[in-house]
Short mmCIF file of C-alpha atoms and ligand atoms in Angstrom, two decimals:
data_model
loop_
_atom_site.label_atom_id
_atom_site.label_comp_id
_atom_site.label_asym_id
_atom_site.label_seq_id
_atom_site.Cartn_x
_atom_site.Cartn_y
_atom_site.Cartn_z
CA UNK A 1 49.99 -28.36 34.76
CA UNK A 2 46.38 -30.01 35.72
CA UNK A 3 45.19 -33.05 34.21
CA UNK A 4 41.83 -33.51 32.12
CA UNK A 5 41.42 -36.04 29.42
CA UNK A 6 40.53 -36.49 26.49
CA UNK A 7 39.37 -39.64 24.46
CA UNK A 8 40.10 -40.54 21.09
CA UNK A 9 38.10 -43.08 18.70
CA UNK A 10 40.26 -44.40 15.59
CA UNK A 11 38.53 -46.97 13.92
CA UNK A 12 40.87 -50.23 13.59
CA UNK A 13 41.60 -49.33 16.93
CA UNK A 14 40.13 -51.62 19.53
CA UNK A 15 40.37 -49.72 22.80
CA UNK A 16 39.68 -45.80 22.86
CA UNK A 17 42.73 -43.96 23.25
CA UNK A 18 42.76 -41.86 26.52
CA UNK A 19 44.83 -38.78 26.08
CA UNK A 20 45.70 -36.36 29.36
CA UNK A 21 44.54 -32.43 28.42
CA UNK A 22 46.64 -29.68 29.91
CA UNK A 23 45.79 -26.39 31.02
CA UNK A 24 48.10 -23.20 31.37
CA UNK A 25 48.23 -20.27 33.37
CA UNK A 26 45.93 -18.80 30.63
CA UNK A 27 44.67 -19.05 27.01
CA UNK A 28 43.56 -22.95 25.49
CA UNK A 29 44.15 -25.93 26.95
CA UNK A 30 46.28 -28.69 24.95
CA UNK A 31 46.08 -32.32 23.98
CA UNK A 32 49.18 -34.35 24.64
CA UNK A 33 49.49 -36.53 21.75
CA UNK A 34 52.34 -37.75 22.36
CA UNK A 35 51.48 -41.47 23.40
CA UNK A 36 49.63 -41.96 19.74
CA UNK A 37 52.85 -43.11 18.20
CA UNK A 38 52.86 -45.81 20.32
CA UNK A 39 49.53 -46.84 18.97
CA UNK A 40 50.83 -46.80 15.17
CA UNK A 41 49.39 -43.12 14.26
CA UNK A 42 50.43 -39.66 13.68
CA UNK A 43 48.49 -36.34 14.04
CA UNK A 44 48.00 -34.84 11.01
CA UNK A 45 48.68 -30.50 11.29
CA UNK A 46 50.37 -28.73 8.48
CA UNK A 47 51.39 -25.13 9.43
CA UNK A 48 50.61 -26.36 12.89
CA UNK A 49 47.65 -24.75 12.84
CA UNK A 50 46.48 -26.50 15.86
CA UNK A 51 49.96 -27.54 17.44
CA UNK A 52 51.43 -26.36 20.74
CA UNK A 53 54.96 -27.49 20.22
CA UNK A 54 56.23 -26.74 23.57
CA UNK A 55 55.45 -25.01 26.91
CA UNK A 56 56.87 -21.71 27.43
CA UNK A 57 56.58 -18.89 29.90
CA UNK A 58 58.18 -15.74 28.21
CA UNK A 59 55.03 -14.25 25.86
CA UNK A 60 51.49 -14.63 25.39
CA UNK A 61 49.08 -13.98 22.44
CA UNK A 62 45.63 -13.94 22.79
CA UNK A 63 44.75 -13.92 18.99
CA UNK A 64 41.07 -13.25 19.59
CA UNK A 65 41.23 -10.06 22.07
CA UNK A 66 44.26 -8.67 20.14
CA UNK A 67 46.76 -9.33 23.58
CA UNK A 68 50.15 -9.43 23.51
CA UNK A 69 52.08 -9.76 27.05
CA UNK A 70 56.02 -9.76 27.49
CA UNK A 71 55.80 -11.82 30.67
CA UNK A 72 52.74 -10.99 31.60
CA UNK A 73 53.02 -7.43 30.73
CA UNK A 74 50.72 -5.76 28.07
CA UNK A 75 52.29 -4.51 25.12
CA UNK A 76 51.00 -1.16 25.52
CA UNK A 77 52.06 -0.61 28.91
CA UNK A 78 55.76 -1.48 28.07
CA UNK A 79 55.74 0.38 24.85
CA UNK A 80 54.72 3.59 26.55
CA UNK A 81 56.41 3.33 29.96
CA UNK A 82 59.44 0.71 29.86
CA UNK A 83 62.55 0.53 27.13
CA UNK A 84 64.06 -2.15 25.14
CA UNK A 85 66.96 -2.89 27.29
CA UNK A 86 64.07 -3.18 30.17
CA UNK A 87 62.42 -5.94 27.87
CA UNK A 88 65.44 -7.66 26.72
CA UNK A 89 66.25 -8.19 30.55
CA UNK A 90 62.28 -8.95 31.06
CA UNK A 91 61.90 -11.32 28.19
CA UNK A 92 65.22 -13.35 29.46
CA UNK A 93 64.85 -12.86 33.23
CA UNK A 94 61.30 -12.78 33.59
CA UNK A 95 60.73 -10.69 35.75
CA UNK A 96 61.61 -6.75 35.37
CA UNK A 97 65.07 -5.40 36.62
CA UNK A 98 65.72 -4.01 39.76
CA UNK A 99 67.32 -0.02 39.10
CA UNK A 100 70.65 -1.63 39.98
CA UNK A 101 69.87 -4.67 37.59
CA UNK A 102 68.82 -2.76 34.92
CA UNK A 103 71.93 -0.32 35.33
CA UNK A 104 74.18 -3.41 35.11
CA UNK A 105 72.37 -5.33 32.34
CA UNK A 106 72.82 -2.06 30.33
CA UNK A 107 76.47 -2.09 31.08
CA UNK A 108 77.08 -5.63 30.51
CA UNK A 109 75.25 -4.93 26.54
CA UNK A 110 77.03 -1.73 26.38
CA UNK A 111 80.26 -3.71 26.32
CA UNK A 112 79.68 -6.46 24.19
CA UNK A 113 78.50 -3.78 21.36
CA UNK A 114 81.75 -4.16 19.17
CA UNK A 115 82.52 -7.08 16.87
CA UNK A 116 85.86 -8.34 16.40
CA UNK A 117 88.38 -6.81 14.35
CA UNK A 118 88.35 -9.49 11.52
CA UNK A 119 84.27 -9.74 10.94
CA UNK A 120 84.92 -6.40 9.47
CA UNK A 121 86.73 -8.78 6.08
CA UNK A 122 83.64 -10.89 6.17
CA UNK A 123 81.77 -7.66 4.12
CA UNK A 124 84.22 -7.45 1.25
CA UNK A 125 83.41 -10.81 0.75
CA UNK A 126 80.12 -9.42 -0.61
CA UNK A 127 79.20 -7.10 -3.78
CA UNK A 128 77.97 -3.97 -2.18
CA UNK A 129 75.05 -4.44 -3.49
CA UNK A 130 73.86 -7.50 -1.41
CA UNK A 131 71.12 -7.52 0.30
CA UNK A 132 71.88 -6.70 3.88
CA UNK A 133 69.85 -10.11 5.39
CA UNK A 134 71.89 -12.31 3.31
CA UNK A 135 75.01 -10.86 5.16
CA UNK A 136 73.28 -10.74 8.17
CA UNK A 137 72.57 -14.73 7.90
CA UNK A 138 76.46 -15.16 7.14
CA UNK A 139 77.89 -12.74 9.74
CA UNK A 140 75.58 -13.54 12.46
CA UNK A 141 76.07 -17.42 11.89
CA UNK A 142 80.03 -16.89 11.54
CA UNK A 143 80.13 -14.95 14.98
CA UNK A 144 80.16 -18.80 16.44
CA UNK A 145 83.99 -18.88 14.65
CA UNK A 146 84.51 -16.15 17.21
CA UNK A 147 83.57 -17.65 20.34
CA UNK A 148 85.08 -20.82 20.93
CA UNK A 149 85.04 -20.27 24.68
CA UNK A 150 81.55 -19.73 25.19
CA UNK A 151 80.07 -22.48 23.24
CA UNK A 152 79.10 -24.64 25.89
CA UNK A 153 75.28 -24.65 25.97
CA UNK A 154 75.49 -26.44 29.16
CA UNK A 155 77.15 -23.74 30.53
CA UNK A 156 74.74 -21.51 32.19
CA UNK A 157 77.46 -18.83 31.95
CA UNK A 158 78.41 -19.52 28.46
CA UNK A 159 74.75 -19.38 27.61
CA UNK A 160 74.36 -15.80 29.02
CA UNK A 161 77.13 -14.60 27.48
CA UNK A 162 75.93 -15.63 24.44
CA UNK A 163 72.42 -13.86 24.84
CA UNK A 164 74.72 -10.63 25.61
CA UNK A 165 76.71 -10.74 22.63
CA UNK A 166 74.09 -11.76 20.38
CA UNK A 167 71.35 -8.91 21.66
CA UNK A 168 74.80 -6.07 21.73
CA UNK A 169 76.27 -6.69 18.31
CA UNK A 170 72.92 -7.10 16.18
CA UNK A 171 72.68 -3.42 15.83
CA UNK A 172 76.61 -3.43 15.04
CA UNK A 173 76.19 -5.53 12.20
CA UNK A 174 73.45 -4.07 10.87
CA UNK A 175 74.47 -0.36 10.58
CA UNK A 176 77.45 -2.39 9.35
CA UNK A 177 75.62 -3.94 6.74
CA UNK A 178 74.29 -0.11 5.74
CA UNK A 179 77.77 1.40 5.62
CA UNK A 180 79.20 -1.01 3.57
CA UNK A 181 75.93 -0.72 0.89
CA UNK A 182 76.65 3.27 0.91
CA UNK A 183 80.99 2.78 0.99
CA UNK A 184 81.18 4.85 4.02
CA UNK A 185 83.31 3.79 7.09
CA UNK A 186 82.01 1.18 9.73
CA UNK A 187 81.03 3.57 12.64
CA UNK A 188 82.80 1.54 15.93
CA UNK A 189 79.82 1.79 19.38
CA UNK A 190 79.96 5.05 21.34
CA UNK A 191 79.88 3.73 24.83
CA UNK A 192 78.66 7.36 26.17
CA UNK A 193 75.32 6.49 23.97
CA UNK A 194 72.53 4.25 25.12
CA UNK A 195 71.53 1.54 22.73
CA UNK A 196 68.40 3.13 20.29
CA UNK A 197 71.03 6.07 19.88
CA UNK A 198 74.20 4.02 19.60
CA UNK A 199 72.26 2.24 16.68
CA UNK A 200 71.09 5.29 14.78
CA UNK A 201 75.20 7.10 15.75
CA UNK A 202 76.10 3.41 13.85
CA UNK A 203 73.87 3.85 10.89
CA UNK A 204 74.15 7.97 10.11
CA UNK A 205 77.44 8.95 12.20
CA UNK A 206 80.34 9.54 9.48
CA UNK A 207 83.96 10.42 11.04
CA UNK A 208 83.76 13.38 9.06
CA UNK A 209 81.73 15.52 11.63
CA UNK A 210 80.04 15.02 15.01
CA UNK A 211 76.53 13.25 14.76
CA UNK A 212 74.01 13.32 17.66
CA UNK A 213 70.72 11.25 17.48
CA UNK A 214 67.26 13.16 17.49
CA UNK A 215 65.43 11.85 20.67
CA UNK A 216 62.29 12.02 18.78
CA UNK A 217 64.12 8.84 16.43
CA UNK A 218 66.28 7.55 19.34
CA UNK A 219 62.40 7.07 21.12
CA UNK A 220 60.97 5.70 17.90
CA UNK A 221 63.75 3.49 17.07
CA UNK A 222 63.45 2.05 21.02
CA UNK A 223 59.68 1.49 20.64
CA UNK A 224 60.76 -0.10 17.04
CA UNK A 225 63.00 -2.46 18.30
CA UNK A 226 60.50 -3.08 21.73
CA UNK A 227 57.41 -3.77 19.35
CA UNK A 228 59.59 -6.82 18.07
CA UNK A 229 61.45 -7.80 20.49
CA UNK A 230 59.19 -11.21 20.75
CA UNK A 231 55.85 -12.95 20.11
CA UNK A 232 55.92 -16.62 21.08
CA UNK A 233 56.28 -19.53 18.51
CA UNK A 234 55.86 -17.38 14.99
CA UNK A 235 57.92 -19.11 12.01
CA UNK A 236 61.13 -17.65 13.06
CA UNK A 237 61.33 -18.49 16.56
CA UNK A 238 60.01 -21.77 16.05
CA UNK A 239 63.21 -22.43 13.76
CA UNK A 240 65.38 -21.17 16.53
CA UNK A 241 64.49 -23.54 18.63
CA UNK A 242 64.29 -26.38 16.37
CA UNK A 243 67.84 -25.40 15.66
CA UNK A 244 68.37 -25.26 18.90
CA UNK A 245 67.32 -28.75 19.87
CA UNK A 246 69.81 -30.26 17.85
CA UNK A 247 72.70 -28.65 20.34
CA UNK A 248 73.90 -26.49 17.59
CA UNK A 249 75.57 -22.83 19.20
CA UNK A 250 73.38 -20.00 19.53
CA UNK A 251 75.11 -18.13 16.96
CA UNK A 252 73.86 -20.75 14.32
CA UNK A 253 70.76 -20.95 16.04
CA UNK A 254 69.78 -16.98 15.79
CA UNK A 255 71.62 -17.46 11.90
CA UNK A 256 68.80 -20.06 11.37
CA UNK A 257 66.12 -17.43 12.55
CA UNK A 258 67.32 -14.95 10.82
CA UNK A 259 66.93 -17.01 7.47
CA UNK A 260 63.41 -17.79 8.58
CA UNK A 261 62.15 -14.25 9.50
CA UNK A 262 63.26 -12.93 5.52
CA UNK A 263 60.30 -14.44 3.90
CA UNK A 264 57.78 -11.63 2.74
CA UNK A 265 54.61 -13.31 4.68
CA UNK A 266 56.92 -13.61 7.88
CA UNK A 267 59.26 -10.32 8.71
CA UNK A 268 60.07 -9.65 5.18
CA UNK A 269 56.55 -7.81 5.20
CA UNK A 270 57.60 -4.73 6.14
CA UNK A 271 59.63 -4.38 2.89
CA UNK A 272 57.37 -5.60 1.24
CA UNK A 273 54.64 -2.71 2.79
CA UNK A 274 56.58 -0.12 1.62
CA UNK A 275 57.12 -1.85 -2.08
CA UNK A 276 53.35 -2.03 -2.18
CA UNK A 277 52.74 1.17 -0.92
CA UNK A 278 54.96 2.87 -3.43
CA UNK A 279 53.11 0.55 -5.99
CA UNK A 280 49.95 1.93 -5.21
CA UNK A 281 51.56 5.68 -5.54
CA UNK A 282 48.34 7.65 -5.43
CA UNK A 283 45.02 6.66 -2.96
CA UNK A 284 43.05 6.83 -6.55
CA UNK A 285 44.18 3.66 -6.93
CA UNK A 286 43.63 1.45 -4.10
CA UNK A 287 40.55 0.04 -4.97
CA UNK A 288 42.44 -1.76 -7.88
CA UNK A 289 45.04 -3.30 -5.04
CA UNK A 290 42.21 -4.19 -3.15
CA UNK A 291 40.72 -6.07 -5.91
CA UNK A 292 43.73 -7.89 -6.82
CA UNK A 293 43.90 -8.51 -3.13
CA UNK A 294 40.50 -10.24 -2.86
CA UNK A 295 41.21 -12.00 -6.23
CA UNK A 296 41.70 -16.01 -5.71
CA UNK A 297 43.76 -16.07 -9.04
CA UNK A 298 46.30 -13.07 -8.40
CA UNK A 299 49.20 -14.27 -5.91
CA UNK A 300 48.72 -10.65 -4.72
CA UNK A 301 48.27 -10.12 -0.87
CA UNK A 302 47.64 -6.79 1.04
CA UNK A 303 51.17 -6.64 2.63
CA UNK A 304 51.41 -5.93 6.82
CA UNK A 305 47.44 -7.73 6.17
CA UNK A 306 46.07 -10.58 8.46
CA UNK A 307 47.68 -12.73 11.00
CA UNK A 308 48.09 -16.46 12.04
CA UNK A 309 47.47 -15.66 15.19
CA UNK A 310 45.46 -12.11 15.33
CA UNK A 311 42.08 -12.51 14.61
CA UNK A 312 41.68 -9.25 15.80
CA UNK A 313 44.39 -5.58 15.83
CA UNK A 314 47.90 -6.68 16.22
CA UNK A 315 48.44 -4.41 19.58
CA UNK A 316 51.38 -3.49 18.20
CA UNK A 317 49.85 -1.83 14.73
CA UNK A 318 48.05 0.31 17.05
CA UNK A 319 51.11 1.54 18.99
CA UNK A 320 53.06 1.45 15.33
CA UNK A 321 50.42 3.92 14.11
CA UNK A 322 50.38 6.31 16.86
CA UNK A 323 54.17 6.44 17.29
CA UNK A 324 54.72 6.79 13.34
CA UNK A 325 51.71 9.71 13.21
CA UNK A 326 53.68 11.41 16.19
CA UNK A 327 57.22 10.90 14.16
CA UNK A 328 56.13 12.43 11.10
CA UNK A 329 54.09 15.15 13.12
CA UNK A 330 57.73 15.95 14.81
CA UNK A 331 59.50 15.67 11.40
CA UNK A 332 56.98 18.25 9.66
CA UNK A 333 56.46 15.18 7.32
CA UNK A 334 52.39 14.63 8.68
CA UNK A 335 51.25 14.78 4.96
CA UNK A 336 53.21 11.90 3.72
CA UNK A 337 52.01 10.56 0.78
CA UNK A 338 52.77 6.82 2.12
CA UNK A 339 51.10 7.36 5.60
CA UNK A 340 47.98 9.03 4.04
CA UNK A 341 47.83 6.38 1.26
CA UNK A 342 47.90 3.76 4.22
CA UNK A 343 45.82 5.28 6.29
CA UNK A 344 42.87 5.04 3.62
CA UNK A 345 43.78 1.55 2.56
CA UNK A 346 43.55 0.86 6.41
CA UNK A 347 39.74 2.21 6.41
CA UNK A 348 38.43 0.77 2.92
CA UNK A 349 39.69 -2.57 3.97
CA UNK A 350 38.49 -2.73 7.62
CA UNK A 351 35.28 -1.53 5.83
CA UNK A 352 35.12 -4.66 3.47
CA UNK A 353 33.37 -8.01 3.88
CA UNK A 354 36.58 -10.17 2.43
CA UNK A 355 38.79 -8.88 5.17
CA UNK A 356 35.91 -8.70 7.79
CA UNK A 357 34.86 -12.15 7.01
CA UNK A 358 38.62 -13.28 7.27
CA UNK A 359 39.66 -11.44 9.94
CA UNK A 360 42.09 -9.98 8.29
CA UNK A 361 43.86 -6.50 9.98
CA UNK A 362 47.12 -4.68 10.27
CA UNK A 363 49.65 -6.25 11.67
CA UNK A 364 52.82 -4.98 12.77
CA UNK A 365 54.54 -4.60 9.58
CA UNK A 366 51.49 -2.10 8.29
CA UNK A 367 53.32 0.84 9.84
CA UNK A 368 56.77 0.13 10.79
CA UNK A 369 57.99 0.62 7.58
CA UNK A 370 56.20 3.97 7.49
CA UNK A 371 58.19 5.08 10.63
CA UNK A 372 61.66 3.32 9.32
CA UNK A 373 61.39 5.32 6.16
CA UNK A 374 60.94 8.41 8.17
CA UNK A 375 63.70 7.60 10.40
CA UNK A 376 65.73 7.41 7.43
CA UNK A 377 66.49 3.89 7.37
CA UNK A 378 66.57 2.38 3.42
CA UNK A 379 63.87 -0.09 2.90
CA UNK A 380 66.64 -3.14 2.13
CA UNK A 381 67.13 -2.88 5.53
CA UNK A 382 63.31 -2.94 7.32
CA UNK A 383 63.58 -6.80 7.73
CA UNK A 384 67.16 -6.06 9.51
CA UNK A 385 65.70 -4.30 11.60
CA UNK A 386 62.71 -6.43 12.52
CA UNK A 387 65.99 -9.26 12.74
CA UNK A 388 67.27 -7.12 15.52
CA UNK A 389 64.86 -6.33 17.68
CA UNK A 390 63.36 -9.78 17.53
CA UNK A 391 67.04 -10.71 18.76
CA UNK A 392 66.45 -10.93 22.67
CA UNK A 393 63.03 -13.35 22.15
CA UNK A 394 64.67 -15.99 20.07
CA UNK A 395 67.65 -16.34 22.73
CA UNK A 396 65.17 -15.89 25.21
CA UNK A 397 63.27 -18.81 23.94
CA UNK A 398 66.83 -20.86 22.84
CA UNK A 399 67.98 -20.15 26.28
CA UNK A 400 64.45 -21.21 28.06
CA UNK A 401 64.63 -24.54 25.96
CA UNK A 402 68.16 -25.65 26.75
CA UNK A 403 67.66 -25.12 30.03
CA UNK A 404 65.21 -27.33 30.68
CA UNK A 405 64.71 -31.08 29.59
CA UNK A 406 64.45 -30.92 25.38
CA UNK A 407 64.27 -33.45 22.88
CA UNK A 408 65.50 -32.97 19.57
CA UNK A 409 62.81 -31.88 17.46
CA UNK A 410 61.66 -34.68 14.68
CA UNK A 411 58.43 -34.37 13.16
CA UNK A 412 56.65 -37.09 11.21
CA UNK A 413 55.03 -37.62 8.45
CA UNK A 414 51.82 -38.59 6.19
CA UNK A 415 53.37 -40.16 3.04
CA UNK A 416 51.87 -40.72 0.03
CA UNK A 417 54.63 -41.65 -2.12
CA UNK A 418 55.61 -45.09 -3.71
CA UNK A 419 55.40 -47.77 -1.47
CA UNK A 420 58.58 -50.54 -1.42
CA UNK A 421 58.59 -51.45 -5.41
CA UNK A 422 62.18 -53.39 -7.10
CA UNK A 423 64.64 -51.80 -9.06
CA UNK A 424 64.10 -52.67 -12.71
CA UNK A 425 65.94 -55.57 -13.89
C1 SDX B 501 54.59 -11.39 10.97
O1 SDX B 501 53.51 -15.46 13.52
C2 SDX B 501 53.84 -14.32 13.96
O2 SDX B 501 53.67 -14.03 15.13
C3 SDX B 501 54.51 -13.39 12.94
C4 SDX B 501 54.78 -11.96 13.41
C5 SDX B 501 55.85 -11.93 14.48
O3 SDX B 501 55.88 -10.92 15.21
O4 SDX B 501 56.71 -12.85 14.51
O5 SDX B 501 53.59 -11.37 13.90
C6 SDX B 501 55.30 -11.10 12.25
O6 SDX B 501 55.03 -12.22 10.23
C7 SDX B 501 53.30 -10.65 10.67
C8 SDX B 501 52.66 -11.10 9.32
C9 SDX B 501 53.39 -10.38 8.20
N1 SDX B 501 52.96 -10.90 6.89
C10 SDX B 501 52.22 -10.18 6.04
O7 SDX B 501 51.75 -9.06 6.30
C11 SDX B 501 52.01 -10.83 4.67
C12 SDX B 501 50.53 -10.76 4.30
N2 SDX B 501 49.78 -11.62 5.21
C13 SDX B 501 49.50 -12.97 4.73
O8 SDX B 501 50.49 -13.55 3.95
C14 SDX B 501 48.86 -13.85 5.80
O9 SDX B 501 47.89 -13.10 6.40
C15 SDX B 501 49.74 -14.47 6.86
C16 SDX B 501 50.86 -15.24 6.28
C17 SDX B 501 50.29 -13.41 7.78
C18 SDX B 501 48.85 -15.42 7.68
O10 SDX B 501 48.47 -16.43 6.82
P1 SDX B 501 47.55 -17.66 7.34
O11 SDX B 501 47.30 -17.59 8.79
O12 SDX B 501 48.14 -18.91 6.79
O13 SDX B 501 46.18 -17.33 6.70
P2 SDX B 501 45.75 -17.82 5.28
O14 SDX B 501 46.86 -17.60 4.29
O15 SDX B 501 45.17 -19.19 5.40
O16 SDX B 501 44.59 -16.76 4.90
C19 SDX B 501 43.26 -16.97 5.32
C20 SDX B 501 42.43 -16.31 4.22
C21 SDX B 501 42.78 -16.80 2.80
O17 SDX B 501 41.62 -16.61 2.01
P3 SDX B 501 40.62 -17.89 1.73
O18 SDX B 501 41.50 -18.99 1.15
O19 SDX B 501 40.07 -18.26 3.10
O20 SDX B 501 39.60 -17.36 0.78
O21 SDX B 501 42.71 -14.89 4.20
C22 SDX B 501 43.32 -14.55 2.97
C23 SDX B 501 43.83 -15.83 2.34
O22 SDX B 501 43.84 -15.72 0.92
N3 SDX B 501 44.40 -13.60 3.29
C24 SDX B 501 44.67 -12.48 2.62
C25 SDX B 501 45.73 -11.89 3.33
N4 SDX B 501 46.08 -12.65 4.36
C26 SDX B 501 45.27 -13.73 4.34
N5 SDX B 501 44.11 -11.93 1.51
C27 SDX B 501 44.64 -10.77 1.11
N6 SDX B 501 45.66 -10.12 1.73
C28 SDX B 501 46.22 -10.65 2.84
N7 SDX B 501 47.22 -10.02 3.45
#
């Protein structure tokens, strides 16, 4: 990294504090703050807003332009001409595979797919009922009870393992996590399917009669998965690797993401799109929703709305809403009530000062739920799916942080509470 500086002025401070200023490949330089606790003070960033918390090489968001690279590669361009097995491999690796690479990294998931015989009493455990991230959160986190033998973070072998077994089984669980909602059979992996199609064979596959994916799904279920496989230090990730940092397994570690990503303004969203879409019912009444939106006293928010980051499209709401036009068009379902209500809340809201002023535009979730609902997959399980896909970039970011120097992450504090007062009497 090259060195600038930066100087900082704190009154009661004698001397001015000299901080060194980092720059990156690309996108905004950083302050290292790091020697202020020396000097008896804390930055001050709730949300971490303005806080780089670590340096990382797997994805890039330019908030501003609406860019989102997978190792340097544009969203787009992977989304129309690579897979999501390619970007696992990418987003871990860093580089794309070789044809023999790829062959064997496909291989190496395609045998990892099933779980072990016993996870299958974890779900009786629960009512049927449940919702499916609360088992996920349980099963995913108990998968460490599994694994004794590749727990070893220092392990570079036990750590790939682990990224192989976590990335293979997601998509086991959750079609698990459907079957056991609807009382039908667990479907076990086909190893003759590749991975979109094994996952859709999982969910809809019943022993009762031979089941082949539609490659118009299969392809929208891969782009699905590819549009979340990552995207740098959002809520969830960030929790993965504070997890991470304590040494805990990665099994705990992707548990601890999954809890993260449930809440409705973080990959819960896409749930929630659908809930507010089917609210809305009917595009006469939209300009009510986007009242409450814009209201400071309703709690109400224009679901798959605005970004931390995008100040601009999410590059993946663009894809989203191309691939989910082109599913319906290939379903015969182009005049779906949902997709045409979205469409026009889409245009009266780009079309309005508060969400001009704020910046505020689709963002991922605004469409995949469209497409998952298409695809036939129940909305209780949207944020499952989202959990999945997002899979390869937490271990990719777990695995790029243990393997290099970490410290355990321990952030401060501005307190305002009672200062040192006796106990009464
Ligand atoms: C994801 O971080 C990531 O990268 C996440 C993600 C990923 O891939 O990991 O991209 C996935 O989580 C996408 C976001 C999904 N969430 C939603 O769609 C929920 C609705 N969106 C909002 O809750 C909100 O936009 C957030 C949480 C996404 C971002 O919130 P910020 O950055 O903290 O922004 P903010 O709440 O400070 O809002 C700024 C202003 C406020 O108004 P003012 O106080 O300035 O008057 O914009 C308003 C907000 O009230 N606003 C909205 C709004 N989002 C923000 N008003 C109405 N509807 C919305 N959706």
């Amino acid at each position: 990294m090259t060195e600038k500086k930066a100087q900082l002025r704190v009154d009661g401070i004698a001397e001015p504090l000299d901080l060194p200023v980092y720059a990156g490949s690309t996108g905004p330089d950083v302050v290292d703050v790091r020697g202020l606790t020396a000097k008896g003070i804390f930055t001050f960033d709730p949300g971490f807003m303005s806080t780089a918390s670590c340096e990382s090489k797997i994805t890039y968001i330019d908030g501003d332009a609406g860019v989102l690279l997978y190792r340097g590669y544009p969203i787009e361009q992977l989304a129309e001409k690579s897979d999501y097995l390619e970007c696992c491999y990418l987003l871990l690796n860093g580089e794309l595979p070789t044809p023999q690479q790829k062959a064997e990294f496909v291989n190496a998931i395609r045998y990892h797919t099933m779980v072990h015989e016993q996870i299958h009493h974890f779900f009786n455990g629960f009512p049927r009922n449940a919702h499916p991230m609360a088992i996920m959160v349980g099963v995913v986190g108990a998968l460490s009870a599994f694994y004794h033998d590749s727990l070893n973070i220092d392990n570079e072998e036990h750590r790939k393992v682990a990224a192989l077994r976590l990335i293979a089984k997601m998509p086991t669980l959750a079609a698990m996590c459907y079957k056991y909602s609807i009382g039908q059979p667990f479907m076990y992996p086909r190893n003759d399917l590749d991975f979109s199609a094994n996952f859709l064979y999982m969910m809809f596959g019943t022993p009762c009669e031979t089941y082949q994916p539609s490659p118009v799904l299969t392809d929208a279920m891969d782009k699905i998965f590819l549009l979340h496989a990552d995207h740098e230090q959002n809520a969830s990730t960030s929790t993965v690797r504070l997890a991470g940092s304590t040494g805990a397994n990665p099994y705990a570690c992707i548990s601890s993401g999954i809890t993260a990503l449930w809440g409705p303004a973080h990959g819960g969203a896409n749930e929630a799109v659908l809930k507010m879409l089917n609210e809305i019912g009917d595009e006469s009444n939209i300009d009510k929703f986007i009242k409450k939106a814009k209201d400071k006293d309703d709690p109400f928010r224009l679901m798959g709305f605005g970004h931390r980051v995008y100040k601009n499209f999410d590059p993946r709401a663009k894809v989203m809403r191309e691939t989910c036009q082109n599913v319906l068009a290939e379903l015969g379902k182009e005049n779906d009530p949902l997709l045409k209500i979205a469409i026009k809340l889409e245009k009266i809201a780009l079309e309005d000062n508060y969400f001009i002023e704020r910046n505020l535009y689709p963002n991922v979730d605004f469409y995949s739920g469209i497409i998952l609902k298409a695809i036939g997959i129940p909305v209780n399980l949207f944020t499952v799916i989202f959990a999945t896909g997002r899979t390869p970039g937490w271990v990719a970011h777990w695995h790029e942080m243990i393997s290099n120097p970490f410290k355990i992450g321990r952030p401060r504090q501005l307190y305002t509470g009672a200062t040192q007062r006796d106990y009464p009497g």
